[in-house]
Amino acid sequence: MGTQIQERDLGPDDFGGDDYEGCNEYLNITRPDVIADIHRRYLEAGADIIETNTFGATSVVLAEYDLAEHARRINREAVQIARAVVEEFGSAQPEQPRFVAGAMGPTTRTISVTGGLTFDELAADYHQQAAGLIEGGADFLLLETSQDTTNVKAGLEGIDRAFAELGLELPVAVQGTIEPMGTLLAGQDAEAFYTSLAHRDLLWVGFNCATGPEFMTDHVRTLSGLSRGNVACVPNAGLPDEDGNYNETPEMVAATLMRFADNGWLNVAGGCCGTGPEHIRQIAEGMRGKSPRIGNPEIETRVSGIEAVVVNEDTRPTIVGERTNVLGSRRFKRLISGERFEEAAEVGRRQIRNGAHVLDVCLQDPDRDETEDVIREKSIINSINLEDGEERFQTVVPLARRYGAALVVGCIDDDPNQAQAVTRERKLEIAQRSHRLLTEKYGVPEEDIIFDPLVFPAGTGDVNYVGSAAETIEGLKLIKEALPVTKTILGISNVSFGLPAAGREVFNSVFLYHCTQAGLDMAIVNSELLQRYTTIPEEERRLSEDLIWNRGDDPVAAFAAHFRDRAPRSTVEERSALPLDERLSKCIIEGSKEGLANDLDLAMKDREPLDIINGPLMAGMDEVGRQFNANELIVAEVLQSAEAMKFAVSHLEPHMERADAASRGRVLLATVKGDVHDIGKNLVEIILSNNGYRVVNLGIKVAPQDLIAGCREHNPDIVGLSGLLVKSAQMMVETVRDFRAANIRAPVLVGGAALSNRFTRLRIAPEYDGLVAYAQDAMTGLALANVIQDADERERLAARLAIETEELQAATAARS
Ligand code: THG
């Protein structure tokens, strides 16, 4: 609409005077004939849906022209123009029904970035806009070009208010705009954006505007992989050039959208800035006969801030940082009451840096107004329960459904004698009652319920809580068994209240270990102090386990006696008594950098850096892998070990000899999209560059389009793709598929923990036109690179790999 209006070279008179020049929305009043004509041209071109000329018809935008109070009327009349044109073509034609979308732009402010207006002010403006659009007769409402999910939520709130006012509901669709840097202006990526909106039953979720379609590839694929409902892609005709022109031809835009549709990603295709009627004609033609996308049936527990977090088996337990709690930390309380918010935020960042995925933010200070500081993404509300009967459910649950939030539900009810469930049976009973109410009466999806079976202090001597830690573990198991789609959470540190300081983290750790074994999904802990179960001496484990299961005469006294008057145990000191190589391995195993640099310097006195990596450091990583596979480590701990390894490798790297600069070839390396793991890849980088290769390392979470851009820029001889997670293997398939579409044929080496030669041959190689080989480890990667750089050997390798693929395919076919 914007570009079409601009092309008509309208003057001040058309806009109703100098004061209004540039206010496109005012043309609905002053030149309805022009707007009608634009609509007509798009319907002639084959559009099923036209958008009203109301992108900026909210009071906050119209106020720039002193037209704020006309917002409702402008929206109403804009729909009437579009409606009339649609009726010329016949809105109810059975072979092509046509629709009017009431367009609602993002306004000129973003609540989370620019500020300058509140959620409630924006919701009030959207209320007026939506009401005008509904009164005019729109078929549905479209919140589009969204840059900030908080604005979208204000939009949805305004729309709900308009529905309530007018006593009628229309379908609502939402489209975000992902900038060239890969996120919305306010920072969320495609996954977080979808997660924040997944609670609404939307007509569709999609992306529009921004870049041309090519740059949207990865975002549309991501959205398509996640979305339960429909997906739309409505791109610009390319990125505007320095003169503001959009240069992608109708053929180009249509071809890319057709490719998306062929991949099964689309329910709705369209054009935004710079797409004229001819673009729409070619898109409409291109989409004819293509099958619409089928929604994703998968059920997941997912939440989001700027980034999305999925609570599932892969990352269990999700770590919830406990320090951002005014009731659980005196320091945090002081910072908040002093309004030292930046330092308070740093408390959260430290929890995150030490492995927390989620923060337990509690600002319940009676002297302050808590609501001031709450932001609305898809958060987790901690917590509700049945202590006062259904009252809390009644007030909180509708809010959670309206704005999008998961719910922690404590196992507490209105029992007059003991409201908090201590026994396993009561925990299960309350969870089941809450579950029934929440799913049946309030319509909460099961995956958004997180039960807290409750943790009580096990070591205060309070007779009510003797054996309660074991009841928590057993109650957890019963709840997981009875309600497998719901999730569980525990405030781990509660268990050790009242015990000697030196023993608290030990006991927390042993308790967390047993809860994790029992199936715990989320753990509220101090991620900075987490002790590894495997590093706890046998005797201290036994003392802790006696306390959990109430074994022996007086397990509290035994535990307290052992830890009283002791400083917290120092693993650093214990390590220092070991021989050098064991110390190095231990640093990796325990995920500690303390003393590591010093020990590496010692080791370098009689060994080459690469031997230290391949020796004690890799031995440490192997042990970490073993412990992880034996369920003795949680993901957060593995990440700490990875950090220590990274630290060691970067400490050694400057001391490594480089082979002659005469380059043996150029290698482009990246950890694929969705994955942050890069120890393996960084090792490959070091080994290759020490063997004469020039390596360009694109880093972590590299999306296919960035790899394609990297290939175009660096023209590599070999591309190396790395990734640790199971989903990274799939991302490698997507990446080479995009390479093929972009005509890239460089040999690709793939490696990573979840990858296998079989997957590489059967799933990745067939999607690519160049050579693809699996490198089991860094040294194999080097050997393969050397083979690839020799023309004859490379040909033999390609032939061998092709045979392997065929054999595997034949074997698979035979089996099925
Ligand atoms: N379930 C759920 N949420 C919870 C809990 C729970 N949130 C709060 C709490 N329990 C978990 N968080 C903490 C935070 C701090 C401590 C314990 C649990 C703690 N603090 C020290 C103390 O009080 O002695 C340190 C105080 C300080 O540093 O000033 O132990 O069970 N759903």
Coordinates of C-alpha atoms in Angstrom, one line a residue, residues 523-758:
A523 CA 15.6 -27.3 39.8
I524 CA 15.7 -24.0 41.6
V525 CA 19.3 -23.7 42.8
N526 CA 22.1 -21.2 43.2
S527 CA 23.9 -22.1 40.0
E528 CA 27.1 -20.4 41.2
L529 CA 27.5 -22.8 44.1
L530 CA 26.3 -26.1 42.5
Q531 CA 28.6 -28.9 43.7
R532 CA 29.0 -32.0 41.6
Y533 CA 27.7 -35.2 43.0
T534 CA 30.7 -37.1 41.7
T535 CA 33.1 -34.9 43.6
I536 CA 31.5 -35.5 47.0
P537 CA 33.4 -37.9 49.2
E538 CA 31.7 -41.2 49.9
E539 CA 31.3 -40.5 53.5
E540 CA 29.5 -37.2 52.9
R541 CA 27.2 -38.8 50.4
R542 CA 26.3 -41.4 53.0
L543 CA 25.7 -38.8 55.6
S544 CA 23.4 -36.9 53.2
E545 CA 21.6 -40.0 52.1
D546 CA 21.0 -41.1 55.7
L547 CA 19.4 -37.7 56.3
I548 CA 17.2 -38.0 53.2
W549 CA 16.0 -41.5 54.1
N550 CA 16.1 -40.9 57.9
R551 CA 18.5 -43.9 58.5
G552 CA 20.4 -44.5 61.7
D553 CA 19.7 -43.1 65.2
D554 CA 20.0 -39.4 64.6
P555 CA 21.1 -38.6 61.0
V556 CA 20.7 -34.8 61.6
A557 CA 23.2 -34.9 64.5
A558 CA 25.6 -37.1 62.5
F559 CA 25.5 -34.7 59.6
A560 CA 25.8 -31.6 61.7
A561 CA 28.7 -33.1 63.7
H562 CA 30.6 -33.8 60.5
F563 CA 30.3 -30.3 59.1
R564 CA 30.2 -28.2 62.2
D565 CA 33.1 -25.7 62.5
R566 CA 34.3 -26.7 59.1
A567 CA 35.0 -24.2 56.3
P568 CA 33.3 -25.2 53.1
R569 CA 35.3 -27.9 51.4
S570 CA 37.8 -26.7 48.7
T571 CA 38.1 -28.9 45.7
V572 CA 41.0 -26.7 44.6
E573 CA 43.0 -27.7 47.7
E574 CA 42.2 -31.3 47.3
R575 CA 43.4 -31.2 43.7
S576 CA 46.7 -29.6 44.6
A577 CA 47.8 -32.9 46.3
L578 CA 47.5 -34.9 43.0
P579 CA 50.2 -35.5 40.3
L580 CA 50.2 -32.9 37.4
D581 CA 48.3 -34.9 34.8
E582 CA 45.6 -35.9 37.2
R583 CA 45.2 -32.3 38.3
L584 CA 44.7 -31.3 34.6
S585 CA 42.1 -34.0 34.1
K586 CA 40.4 -33.1 37.3
C587 CA 40.0 -29.4 36.3
I588 CA 38.2 -30.5 33.2
I589 CA 36.1 -33.1 35.1
E590 CA 35.2 -30.7 37.8
G591 CA 34.7 -27.8 35.4
S592 CA 37.1 -25.6 37.3
K593 CA 39.6 -23.1 35.9
E594 CA 41.3 -22.5 39.3
G595 CA 45.0 -23.3 39.1
L596 CA 44.6 -24.6 35.5
A597 CA 46.7 -21.9 33.7
N598 CA 49.5 -22.6 36.1
D599 CA 49.4 -26.3 35.6
L600 CA 49.3 -25.9 31.9
D601 CA 52.4 -23.8 32.0
L602 CA 54.1 -26.6 34.1
A603 CA 53.1 -29.2 31.6
M604 CA 54.4 -27.2 28.7
K605 CA 57.9 -27.5 30.1
D606 CA 58.3 -31.0 28.9
R607 CA 55.5 -31.5 26.3
E608 CA 54.0 -30.0 23.2
P609 CA 50.7 -28.2 23.7
L610 CA 48.9 -30.7 21.3
D611 CA 50.1 -33.6 23.4
I612 CA 48.6 -32.0 26.5
I613 CA 45.3 -31.6 24.7
N614 CA 45.3 -35.1 23.4
G615 CA 46.5 -36.5 26.7
P616 CA 45.2 -35.3 30.1
L617 CA 42.7 -32.8 28.8
M618 CA 41.0 -35.2 26.5
A619 CA 41.1 -37.9 29.2
G620 CA 39.2 -35.4 31.4
M621 CA 36.6 -34.8 28.6
D622 CA 36.2 -38.6 28.1
E623 CA 35.4 -39.0 31.8
V624 CA 32.9 -36.1 31.6
G625 CA 31.2 -38.0 28.8
R626 CA 31.2 -41.2 30.8
Q627 CA 29.7 -39.5 33.8
F628 CA 27.1 -37.8 31.7
N629 CA 26.1 -41.0 30.0
A630 CA 25.9 -42.7 33.4
N631 CA 23.5 -39.9 34.5
E632 CA 25.9 -38.6 37.1
L633 CA 26.2 -35.1 35.7
I634 CA 23.6 -32.7 34.6
V635 CA 23.8 -30.6 31.5
A636 CA 24.8 -27.4 33.3
E637 CA 27.8 -29.3 34.8
V638 CA 28.9 -30.6 31.4
L639 CA 28.8 -27.0 30.1
Q640 CA 31.1 -25.9 33.0
S641 CA 33.5 -28.7 32.0
A642 CA 33.3 -27.4 28.4
E643 CA 34.2 -23.9 29.6
A644 CA 37.3 -25.2 31.4
M645 CA 38.4 -27.1 28.3
K646 CA 37.9 -24.0 26.2
F647 CA 39.9 -22.0 28.7
A648 CA 42.7 -24.6 28.6
V649 CA 42.8 -24.8 24.8
S650 CA 43.0 -21.0 24.4
H651 CA 45.7 -20.9 27.0
L652 CA 47.8 -23.4 25.0
E653 CA 47.1 -22.1 21.5
P654 CA 49.6 -19.2 21.4
H655 CA 52.3 -21.7 22.2
M656 CA 51.6 -24.0 19.3
E657 CA 53.8 -24.1 16.3
R658 CA 52.2 -23.2 13.0
A659 CA 53.1 -25.1 9.9
D660 CA 54.4 -23.0 7.0
A661 CA 52.1 -20.3 6.1
A662 CA 52.1 -21.7 2.5
S663 CA 48.4 -22.6 2.8
R664 CA 47.2 -26.1 2.0
G665 CA 43.7 -24.7 1.6
R666 CA 40.9 -22.6 3.0
V667 CA 38.4 -24.0 5.5
L668 CA 35.2 -22.4 6.6
L669 CA 34.1 -23.7 10.0
A670 CA 30.8 -23.2 11.9
T671 CA 28.7 -24.6 14.7
V672 CA 25.2 -24.9 13.1
K673 CA 22.2 -22.9 14.0
G674 CA 20.5 -23.7 17.3
D675 CA 23.8 -25.0 18.9
V676 CA 26.3 -23.2 21.0
H677 CA 28.8 -26.0 21.5
D678 CA 32.2 -25.3 20.0
I679 CA 35.0 -27.1 21.9
G680 CA 35.2 -29.8 19.2
K681 CA 35.1 -27.2 16.4
N682 CA 37.7 -25.0 18.1
L683 CA 40.0 -28.0 18.4
V684 CA 39.5 -28.7 14.7
E685 CA 40.4 -25.1 14.0
I686 CA 43.6 -25.4 15.9
I687 CA 44.6 -28.6 14.4
L688 CA 43.9 -27.5 10.9
S689 CA 45.6 -24.2 11.2
N690 CA 48.6 -25.9 12.7
N691 CA 48.8 -28.1 9.7
G692 CA 48.9 -25.3 7.1
Y693 CA 45.2 -24.6 6.5
R694 CA 43.7 -21.1 6.6
V695 CA 40.6 -21.4 8.8
V696 CA 37.8 -19.0 8.9
N697 CA 35.7 -19.7 12.0
L698 CA 32.2 -18.3 11.8
G699 CA 31.4 -19.1 15.4
I700 CA 28.3 -20.7 17.0
K701 CA 24.6 -20.7 16.1
V702 CA 25.4 -20.0 12.4
A703 CA 22.3 -20.1 10.3
P704 CA 22.4 -21.5 6.8
Q705 CA 22.2 -18.1 5.1
D706 CA 25.2 -16.8 7.1
L707 CA 27.2 -19.9 6.0
I708 CA 26.1 -19.2 2.4
A709 CA 27.3 -15.6 2.7
G710 CA 30.5 -16.9 4.3
C711 CA 31.1 -19.2 1.3
R712 CA 30.5 -16.4 -1.2
E713 CA 32.9 -14.2 0.7
H714 CA 35.7 -16.6 1.4
N715 CA 35.3 -19.2 -1.4
P716 CA 36.5 -22.0 0.9
D717 CA 38.0 -25.4 -0.3
I718 CA 36.2 -27.2 2.5
V719 CA 33.3 -26.3 4.8
G720 CA 33.2 -27.9 8.3
L721 CA 29.9 -28.1 10.1
S722 CA 29.9 -28.9 13.8
G723 CA 27.1 -29.4 16.4
L724 CA 26.6 -31.4 19.6
L725 CA 22.9 -31.7 19.9
V726 CA 20.5 -34.2 18.2
K727 CA 18.7 -31.4 16.5
S728 CA 22.1 -30.1 15.1
A729 CA 22.3 -33.3 13.0
Q730 CA 19.0 -32.3 11.4
M731 CA 20.2 -28.7 11.1
M732 CA 23.1 -30.0 9.0
V733 CA 20.6 -31.6 6.6
E734 CA 18.8 -28.2 6.3
T735 CA 22.1 -26.4 5.9
V736 CA 23.3 -28.5 2.9
R737 CA 19.8 -28.3 1.4
D738 CA 20.1 -24.5 1.4
F739 CA 23.7 -24.9 0.0
R740 CA 22.2 -26.9 -2.9
A741 CA 19.6 -24.2 -3.5
A742 CA 22.4 -21.6 -3.4
N743 CA 24.5 -23.6 -5.9
I744 CA 27.3 -24.2 -3.4
R745 CA 29.2 -27.4 -4.0
A746 CA 32.3 -27.2 -1.7
P747 CA 33.1 -30.5 0.1
V748 CA 31.5 -30.5 3.5
L749 CA 32.9 -32.2 6.6
V750 CA 30.5 -32.8 9.4
G751 CA 31.2 -33.8 13.0
G752 CA 29.5 -33.8 16.4
A753 CA 28.5 -35.9 19.4
A754 CA 25.0 -36.8 18.1
L755 CA 26.1 -37.4 14.6
S756 CA 27.0 -40.8 13.0
N757 CA 28.4 -41.9 9.7
R758 CA 25.1 -43.6 9.0

